[in-house]
PDB file of C-alpha atoms in Angstrom:
ATOM      1  CA  UNK A   1     -90.409 -10.830 -68.966  1.00 78.00           C
ATOM      2  CA  UNK A   2     -86.936 -11.155 -67.664  1.00 86.00           C
ATOM      3  CA  UNK A   3     -84.213  -9.121 -69.362  1.00 91.00           C
ATOM      4  CA  UNK A   4     -80.601  -8.186 -68.870  1.00 93.00           C
ATOM      5  CA  UNK A   5     -79.058  -4.934 -70.284  1.00 95.00           C
ATOM      6  CA  UNK A   6     -75.450  -4.337 -70.783  1.00 95.00           C
ATOM      7  CA  UNK A   7     -75.039  -0.714 -71.971  1.00 93.00           C
ATOM      8  CA  UNK A   8     -71.612  -0.876 -73.455  1.00 93.00           C
ATOM      9  CA  UNK A   9     -70.977  -3.121 -76.516  1.00 92.00           C
ATOM     10  CA  UNK A  10     -67.288  -2.344 -76.560  1.00 96.00           C
ATOM     11  CA  UNK A  11     -64.832  -1.113 -73.967  1.00 97.00           C
ATOM     12  CA  UNK A  12     -61.249  -0.306 -74.592  1.00 97.00           C
ATOM     13  CA  UNK A  13     -58.879   0.296 -71.828  1.00 96.00           C
ATOM     14  CA  UNK A  14     -55.156   0.695 -71.052  1.00 97.00           C
ATOM     15  CA  UNK A  15     -53.485  -1.896 -68.960  1.00 97.00           C
ATOM     16  CA  UNK A  16     -53.480  -1.039 -65.240  1.00 97.00           C
ATOM     17  CA  UNK A  17     -56.580   1.069 -65.381  1.00 97.00           C
ATOM     18  CA  UNK A  18     -59.798   0.021 -63.463  1.00 97.00           C
ATOM     19  CA  UNK A  19     -62.546  -1.888 -65.196  1.00 96.00           C
ATOM     20  CA  UNK A  20     -66.156  -1.506 -64.813  1.00 96.00           C
ATOM     21  CA  UNK A  21     -68.731  -3.202 -66.979  1.00 97.00           C
ATOM     22  CA  UNK A  22     -72.412  -2.286 -66.522  1.00 97.00           C
ATOM     23  CA  UNK A  23     -75.168  -4.753 -65.991  1.00 96.00           C
ATOM     24  CA  UNK A  24     -78.838  -3.940 -65.036  1.00 96.00           C
ATOM     25  CA  UNK A  25     -81.817  -6.337 -65.137  1.00 94.00           C
ATOM     26  CA  UNK A  26     -85.480  -6.655 -64.880  1.00 93.00           C
ATOM     27  CA  UNK A  27     -87.050  -9.743 -63.278  1.00 88.00           C
ATOM     28  CA  UNK A  28     -90.412 -10.551 -61.755  1.00 80.00           C
ATOM     29  CA  UNK A  29     -88.637 -12.585 -59.074  1.00 78.00           C
ATOM     30  CA  UNK A  30     -85.449 -12.102 -57.048  1.00 76.00           C
ATOM     31  CA  UNK A  31     -83.023 -13.781 -59.298  1.00 82.00           C
ATOM     32  CA  UNK A  32     -79.379 -14.981 -59.159  1.00 86.00           C
ATOM     33  CA  UNK A  33     -77.111 -12.898 -61.317  1.00 91.00           C
ATOM     34  CA  UNK A  34     -73.897 -14.220 -63.081  1.00 93.00           C
ATOM     35  CA  UNK A  35     -71.024 -12.949 -65.102  1.00 95.00           C
ATOM     36  CA  UNK A  36     -69.686 -15.227 -67.732  1.00 96.00           C
ATOM     37  CA  UNK A  37     -66.519 -14.646 -69.735  1.00 97.00           C
ATOM     38  CA  UNK A  38     -65.717 -15.882 -73.323  1.00 96.00           C
ATOM     39  CA  UNK A  39     -62.139 -15.622 -74.529  1.00 95.00           C
ATOM     40  CA  UNK A  40     -61.541 -15.737 -78.359  1.00 92.00           C
ATOM     41  CA  UNK A  41     -62.555 -19.061 -79.853  1.00 89.00           C
ATOM     42  CA  UNK A  42     -63.413 -20.514 -76.561  1.00 92.00           C
ATOM     43  CA  UNK A  43     -66.699 -21.492 -74.813  1.00 93.00           C
ATOM     44  CA  UNK A  44     -68.263 -19.109 -72.343  1.00 95.00           C
ATOM     45  CA  UNK A  45     -67.410 -20.064 -68.822  1.00 93.00           C
ATOM     46  CA  UNK A  46     -68.519 -18.809 -65.290  1.00 93.00           C
ATOM     47  CA  UNK A  47     -66.598 -15.881 -63.934  1.00 94.00           C
ATOM     48  CA  UNK A  48     -68.675 -15.190 -60.805  1.00 90.00           C
ATOM     49  CA  UNK A  49     -72.221 -15.358 -59.429  1.00 88.00           C
ATOM     50  CA  UNK A  50     -74.261 -13.560 -56.823  1.00 84.00           C
ATOM     51  CA  UNK A  51     -74.953 -15.020 -53.498  1.00 69.00           C
ATOM     52  CA  UNK A  52     -78.281 -14.989 -51.666  1.00 62.00           C
ATOM     53  CA  UNK A  53     -76.764 -13.017 -48.735  1.00 59.00           C
ATOM     54  CA  UNK A  54     -74.775  -9.842 -49.043  1.00 62.00           C
ATOM     55  CA  UNK A  55     -71.483 -11.425 -49.729  1.00 66.00           C
ATOM     56  CA  UNK A  56     -69.563  -9.999 -52.701  1.00 73.00           C
ATOM     57  CA  UNK A  57     -68.408 -12.663 -55.028  1.00 73.00           C
ATOM     58  CA  UNK A  58     -64.780 -12.430 -56.249  1.00 76.00           C
ATOM     59  CA  UNK A  59     -62.630 -14.302 -58.840  1.00 80.00           C
ATOM     60  CA  UNK A  60     -59.460 -13.640 -60.599  1.00 84.00           C
ATOM     61  CA  UNK A  61     -59.495 -10.132 -59.311  1.00 91.00           C
ATOM     62  CA  UNK A  62     -63.073  -9.398 -60.489  1.00 94.00           C
ATOM     63  CA  UNK A  63     -65.912  -8.603 -58.210  1.00 93.00           C
ATOM     64  CA  UNK A  64     -69.513  -7.634 -58.537  1.00 93.00           C
ATOM     65  CA  UNK A  65     -72.156  -6.439 -56.114  1.00 86.00           C
ATOM     66  CA  UNK A  66     -75.725  -7.127 -56.446  1.00 88.00           C
ATOM     67  CA  UNK A  67     -77.774  -4.037 -55.720  1.00 88.00           C
ATOM     68  CA  UNK A  68     -81.448  -5.034 -55.662  1.00 86.00           C
ATOM     69  CA  UNK A  69     -82.645  -1.464 -55.160  1.00 89.00           C
ATOM     70  CA  UNK A  70     -81.097  -0.400 -58.553  1.00 91.00           C
ATOM     71  CA  UNK A  71     -81.333  -3.826 -60.165  1.00 91.00           C
ATOM     72  CA  UNK A  72     -77.683  -3.782 -60.998  1.00 93.00           C
ATOM     73  CA  UNK A  73     -74.848  -6.234 -60.944  1.00 93.00           C
ATOM     74  CA  UNK A  74     -71.823  -4.317 -62.272  1.00 95.00           C
ATOM     75  CA  UNK A  75     -68.423  -6.136 -62.814  1.00 96.00           C
ATOM     76  CA  UNK A  76     -65.347  -4.408 -61.475  1.00 96.00           C
ATOM     77  CA  UNK A  77     -61.585  -4.988 -61.326  1.00 96.00           C
ATOM     78  CA  UNK A  78     -59.002  -2.459 -59.813  1.00 96.00           C
ATOM     79  CA  UNK A  79     -56.360  -2.989 -62.497  1.00 97.00           C
ATOM     80  CA  UNK A  80     -56.975  -4.389 -66.021  1.00 97.00           C
ATOM     81  CA  UNK A  81     -54.562  -6.954 -67.469  1.00 96.00           C
ATOM     82  CA  UNK A  82     -53.971  -7.812 -71.081  1.00 97.00           C
ATOM     83  CA  UNK A  83     -55.335 -11.278 -70.508  1.00 96.00           C
ATOM     84  CA  UNK A  84     -58.695  -9.812 -69.427  1.00 97.00           C
ATOM     85  CA  UNK A  85     -59.427  -8.957 -73.107  1.00 97.00           C
ATOM     86  CA  UNK A  86     -62.528 -11.033 -73.729  1.00 97.00           C
ATOM     87  CA  UNK A  87     -66.280 -10.974 -74.281  1.00 97.00           C
ATOM     88  CA  UNK A  88     -68.243 -10.568 -70.941  1.00 97.00           C
ATOM     89  CA  UNK A  89     -71.824 -11.485 -70.447  1.00 96.00           C
ATOM     90  CA  UNK A  90     -74.044 -10.675 -67.613  1.00 96.00           C
ATOM     91  CA  UNK A  91     -76.985 -13.217 -66.979  1.00 94.00           C
ATOM     92  CA  UNK A  92     -79.862 -13.774 -64.700  1.00 90.00           C
ATOM     93  CA  UNK A  93     -81.407 -17.062 -63.596  1.00 86.00           C
ATOM     94  CA  UNK A  94     -85.151 -17.028 -63.120  1.00 77.00           C
ATOM     95  CA  UNK A  95     -88.180 -19.160 -63.465  1.00 71.00           C
ATOM     96  CA  UNK A  96     -90.625 -19.704 -66.293  1.00 67.00           C
ATOM     97  CA  UNK A  97     -93.690 -21.862 -66.229  1.00 66.00           C
ATOM     98  CA  UNK A  98     -91.571 -25.030 -66.741  1.00 67.00           C
ATOM     99  CA  UNK A  99     -88.649 -24.304 -64.488  1.00 72.00           C
ATOM    100  CA  UNK A 100     -85.460 -22.247 -64.291  1.00 75.00           C
ATOM    101  CA  UNK A 101     -83.689 -20.616 -67.236  1.00 82.00           C
ATOM    102  CA  UNK A 102     -80.760 -18.366 -67.824  1.00 87.00           C
ATOM    103  CA  UNK A 103     -81.172 -15.127 -69.735  1.00 89.00           C
ATOM    104  CA  UNK A 104     -78.128 -13.389 -71.085  1.00 92.00           C
ATOM    105  CA  UNK A 105     -77.391  -9.691 -71.848  1.00 93.00           C
ATOM    106  CA  UNK A 106     -75.966  -8.644 -75.277  1.00 93.00           C
ATOM    107  CA  UNK A 107     -72.379  -8.843 -74.085  1.00 95.00           C
ATOM    108  CA  UNK A 108     -69.484  -6.362 -73.631  1.00 96.00           C
ATOM    109  CA  UNK A 109     -66.368  -6.895 -75.535  1.00 96.00           C
ATOM    110  CA  UNK A 110     -63.344  -5.686 -73.368  1.00 97.00           C
ATOM    111  CA  UNK A 111     -60.045  -4.896 -75.093  1.00 97.00           C
ATOM    112  CA  UNK A 112     -57.137  -4.126 -72.866  1.00 97.00           C
ATOM    113  CA  UNK A 113     -54.106  -2.393 -74.589  1.00 97.00           C
ATOM    114  CA  UNK A 114     -50.533  -2.123 -73.478  1.00 96.00           C
TER     115      UNK A 114
ATOM    116  CA  UNK B   1     -63.654 -34.860 -66.550  1.00 68.00           C
ATOM    117  CA  UNK B   2     -66.688 -32.507 -66.788  1.00 78.00           C
ATOM    118  CA  UNK B   3     -67.302 -31.912 -70.487  1.00 90.00           C
ATOM    119  CA  UNK B   4     -69.832 -30.848 -72.960  1.00 95.00           C
ATOM    120  CA  UNK B   5     -69.119 -31.959 -76.461  1.00 97.00           C
ATOM    121  CA  UNK B   6     -70.768 -30.551 -79.672  1.00 98.00           C
ATOM    122  CA  UNK B   7     -70.666 -32.071 -83.159  1.00 97.00           C
ATOM    123  CA  UNK B   8     -70.005 -30.946 -85.727  1.00 97.00           C
ATOM    124  CA  UNK B   9     -67.880 -28.000 -84.863  1.00 97.00           C
ATOM    125  CA  UNK B  10     -68.273 -26.473 -88.381  1.00 97.00           C
ATOM    126  CA  UNK B  11     -70.946 -26.946 -91.004  1.00 97.00           C
ATOM    127  CA  UNK B  12     -71.935 -25.413 -94.293  1.00 98.00           C
ATOM    128  CA  UNK B  13     -75.448 -26.112 -95.664  1.00 97.00           C
ATOM    129  CA  UNK B  14     -77.523 -24.962 -98.487  1.00 97.00           C
ATOM    130  CA  UNK B  15     -80.773 -23.110 -97.831  1.00 97.00           C
ATOM    131  CA  UNK B  16     -83.590 -25.667 -97.483  1.00 97.00           C
ATOM    132  CA  UNK B  17     -81.427 -28.526 -96.211  1.00 97.00           C
ATOM    133  CA  UNK B  18     -81.872 -30.046 -92.842  1.00 97.00           C
ATOM    134  CA  UNK B  19     -79.358 -29.601 -90.082  1.00 98.00           C
ATOM    135  CA  UNK B  20     -78.661 -31.760 -87.087  1.00 98.00           C
ATOM    136  CA  UNK B  21     -76.435 -30.295 -84.351  1.00 98.00           C
ATOM    137  CA  UNK B  22     -75.610 -32.794 -81.540  1.00 98.00           C
ATOM    138  CA  UNK B  23     -74.595 -32.205 -77.980  1.00 98.00           C
ATOM    139  CA  UNK B  24     -73.433 -34.651 -75.185  1.00 97.00           C
ATOM    140  CA  UNK B  25     -72.436 -34.137 -71.568  1.00 95.00           C
ATOM    141  CA  UNK B  26     -70.788 -36.529 -69.152  1.00 92.00           C
ATOM    142  CA  UNK B  27     -72.044 -34.871 -65.853  1.00 87.00           C
ATOM    143  CA  UNK B  28     -75.483 -36.443 -65.692  1.00 88.00           C
ATOM    144  CA  UNK B  29     -76.915 -32.958 -65.634  1.00 90.00           C
ATOM    145  CA  UNK B  30     -80.668 -32.956 -65.947  1.00 89.00           C
ATOM    146  CA  UNK B  31     -80.983 -29.537 -67.596  1.00 91.00           C
ATOM    147  CA  UNK B  32     -79.580 -28.764 -71.075  1.00 94.00           C
ATOM    148  CA  UNK B  33     -79.797 -25.689 -73.277  1.00 95.00           C
ATOM    149  CA  UNK B  34     -79.285 -24.566 -76.877  1.00 98.00           C
ATOM    150  CA  UNK B  35     -78.274 -20.941 -77.499  1.00 97.00           C
ATOM    151  CA  UNK B  36     -77.258 -19.098 -80.557  1.00 97.00           C
ATOM    152  CA  UNK B  37     -74.596 -16.376 -80.528  1.00 96.00           C
ATOM    153  CA  UNK B  38     -74.778 -13.326 -82.781  1.00 93.00           C
ATOM    154  CA  UNK B  39     -72.744 -10.196 -82.644  1.00 85.00           C
ATOM    155  CA  UNK B  40     -74.505  -7.511 -80.450  1.00 81.00           C
ATOM    156  CA  UNK B  41     -77.414  -9.936 -79.612  1.00 86.00           C
ATOM    157  CA  UNK B  42     -75.435 -12.004 -77.151  1.00 90.00           C
ATOM    158  CA  UNK B  43     -76.603 -15.479 -76.333  1.00 94.00           C
ATOM    159  CA  UNK B  44     -80.245 -16.162 -77.184  1.00 94.00           C
ATOM    160  CA  UNK B  45     -82.059 -19.131 -75.773  1.00 94.00           C
ATOM    161  CA  UNK B  46     -83.563 -21.408 -78.348  1.00 97.00           C
ATOM    162  CA  UNK B  47     -84.735 -24.416 -76.334  1.00 96.00           C
ATOM    163  CA  UNK B  48     -84.195 -25.707 -72.817  1.00 94.00           C
ATOM    164  CA  UNK B  49     -84.666 -29.285 -71.642  1.00 94.00           C
ATOM    165  CA  UNK B  50     -85.266 -30.129 -68.080  1.00 91.00           C
ATOM    166  CA  UNK B  51     -84.877 -33.874 -68.566  1.00 92.00           C
ATOM    167  CA  UNK B  52     -85.539 -36.679 -71.094  1.00 95.00           C
ATOM    168  CA  UNK B  53     -88.643 -35.642 -73.342  1.00 95.00           C
ATOM    169  CA  UNK B  54     -89.193 -32.565 -71.083  1.00 93.00           C
ATOM    170  CA  UNK B  55     -88.528 -29.767 -73.481  1.00 95.00           C
ATOM    171  CA  UNK B  56     -89.525 -26.097 -73.360  1.00 92.00           C
ATOM    172  CA  UNK B  57     -89.254 -23.309 -75.757  1.00 93.00           C
ATOM    173  CA  UNK B  58     -86.841 -20.473 -75.102  1.00 91.00           C
ATOM    174  CA  UNK B  59     -86.991 -17.069 -76.422  1.00 90.00           C
ATOM    175  CA  UNK B  60     -86.338 -17.668 -80.118  1.00 95.00           C
ATOM    176  CA  UNK B  61     -87.629 -21.176 -80.961  1.00 97.00           C
ATOM    177  CA  UNK B  62     -89.122 -20.525 -84.344  1.00 97.00           C
ATOM    178  CA  UNK B  63     -87.446 -22.648 -87.075  1.00 97.00           C
ATOM    179  CA  UNK B  64     -85.993 -25.012 -84.607  1.00 98.00           C
ATOM    180  CA  UNK B  65     -86.826 -28.225 -82.780  1.00 97.00           C
ATOM    181  CA  UNK B  66     -85.099 -30.291 -80.346  1.00 98.00           C
ATOM    182  CA  UNK B  67     -84.814 -33.973 -79.249  1.00 98.00           C
ATOM    183  CA  UNK B  68     -83.760 -35.434 -75.957  1.00 98.00           C
ATOM    184  CA  UNK B  69     -84.086 -39.098 -75.676  1.00 97.00           C
ATOM    185  CA  UNK B  70     -81.221 -39.748 -73.248  1.00 96.00           C
ATOM    186  CA  UNK B  71     -80.219 -37.491 -70.395  1.00 95.00           C
ATOM    187  CA  UNK B  72     -76.650 -37.136 -71.805  1.00 96.00           C
ATOM    188  CA  UNK B  73     -77.733 -36.088 -75.229  1.00 98.00           C
ATOM    189  CA  UNK B  74     -79.597 -33.062 -76.611  1.00 98.00           C
ATOM    190  CA  UNK B  75     -80.031 -32.464 -80.384  1.00 98.00           C
ATOM    191  CA  UNK B  76     -80.992 -29.288 -82.192  1.00 98.00           C
ATOM    192  CA  UNK B  77     -82.623 -29.794 -85.515  1.00 98.00           C
ATOM    193  CA  UNK B  78     -83.285 -27.265 -88.261  1.00 97.00           C
ATOM    194  CA  UNK B  79     -85.867 -28.406 -90.844  1.00 92.00           C
ATOM    195  CA  UNK B  80     -85.087 -26.490 -94.053  1.00 95.00           C
ATOM    196  CA  UNK B  81     -82.433 -24.105 -92.960  1.00 97.00           C
ATOM    197  CA  UNK B  82     -82.631 -20.472 -93.726  1.00 97.00           C
ATOM    198  CA  UNK B  83     -79.839 -18.008 -94.316  1.00 97.00           C
ATOM    199  CA  UNK B  84     -80.723 -16.021 -91.232  1.00 97.00           C
ATOM    200  CA  UNK B  85     -79.886 -19.209 -89.229  1.00 98.00           C
ATOM    201  CA  UNK B  86     -76.216 -18.666 -89.959  1.00 98.00           C
ATOM    202  CA  UNK B  87     -74.743 -18.433 -86.527  1.00 98.00           C
ATOM    203  CA  UNK B  88     -72.626 -19.994 -83.820  1.00 97.00           C
ATOM    204  CA  UNK B  89     -74.633 -22.454 -81.706  1.00 98.00           C
ATOM    205  CA  UNK B  90     -73.794 -23.337 -78.156  1.00 98.00           C
ATOM    206  CA  UNK B  91     -75.080 -26.177 -76.074  1.00 98.00           C
ATOM    207  CA  UNK B  92     -74.855 -26.046 -72.237  1.00 95.00           C
ATOM    208  CA  UNK B  93     -75.838 -28.064 -69.321  1.00 93.00           C
ATOM    209  CA  UNK B  94     -76.517 -27.479 -65.599  1.00 90.00           C
ATOM    210  CA  UNK B  95     -77.622 -29.235 -62.521  1.00 83.00           C
ATOM    211  CA  UNK B  96     -80.457 -28.185 -60.244  1.00 68.00           C
ATOM    212  CA  UNK B  97     -82.371 -25.017 -60.707  1.00 54.00           C
ATOM    213  CA  UNK B  98     -81.734 -21.323 -59.894  1.00 47.00           C
ATOM    214  CA  UNK B  99     -78.234 -20.463 -59.009  1.00 57.00           C
ATOM    215  CA  UNK B 100     -76.411 -23.413 -60.673  1.00 72.00           C
ATOM    216  CA  UNK B 101     -73.547 -22.929 -63.134  1.00 84.00           C
ATOM    217  CA  UNK B 102     -73.888 -23.557 -66.847  1.00 91.00           C
ATOM    218  CA  UNK B 103     -71.243 -25.635 -68.654  1.00 92.00           C
ATOM    219  CA  UNK B 104     -70.917 -24.785 -72.248  1.00 95.00           C
ATOM    220  CA  UNK B 105     -69.605 -26.745 -75.211  1.00 96.00           C
ATOM    221  CA  UNK B 106     -67.101 -25.294 -77.757  1.00 95.00           C
ATOM    222  CA  UNK B 107     -69.777 -24.194 -80.135  1.00 97.00           C
ATOM    223  CA  UNK B 108     -70.928 -25.238 -83.665  1.00 98.00           C
ATOM    224  CA  UNK B 109     -70.547 -22.691 -86.404  1.00 97.00           C
ATOM    225  CA  UNK B 110     -73.208 -23.062 -89.034  1.00 98.00           C
ATOM    226  CA  UNK B 111     -73.123 -21.245 -92.283  1.00 98.00           C
ATOM    227  CA  UNK B 112     -76.357 -21.410 -94.509  1.00 98.00           C
ATOM    228  CA  UNK B 113     -75.751 -20.298 -98.117  1.00 97.00           C
TER     229      UNK B 113
END
């Protein structure tokens, strides 16, 4: 079945350093990939999603590139900010017998220190 | 305003009691979801509903059932709650199929003692 793997459960960085959160996936089809962000005591919300062509999605300084050859969709940012501290989920959208569904990875908690 | 509303936000129940978590959305989205969130396990899909009375099991449906009688409402029912169902439950909605954004509610924190 479909699955998403986020290898780091916790990432701690110093402000100003680059961010890279890993995401790999397994899917029978060619899925859409997403990154969702959840700040403390808030609901998860969409950060960015993959395109069907080779465009690189970007939002709030974050970007991610879908590499179908390696089944990866890593999240990157050139310079971490304190406000980036949050829980980040990678997810893929695919089909089951009834229709589309969204499968999430285990999440990576990013903490940015001054 | 696009909004997903969950009630109640916090709930404490005894083992064996029934639990009803309710979710509403004002976007006329046809697809709605129930997830539970546990540390290290991420968001796990319990049930998905593609429209009224068109529900499908997710990855962890055991111990749960759902009801969707109106497009804007989606309920999660726990018959005889268990302590391992203590979790934060999120409802979400989306429109269309692959590639569409999920809009999440604020979550319902359930504690089963």
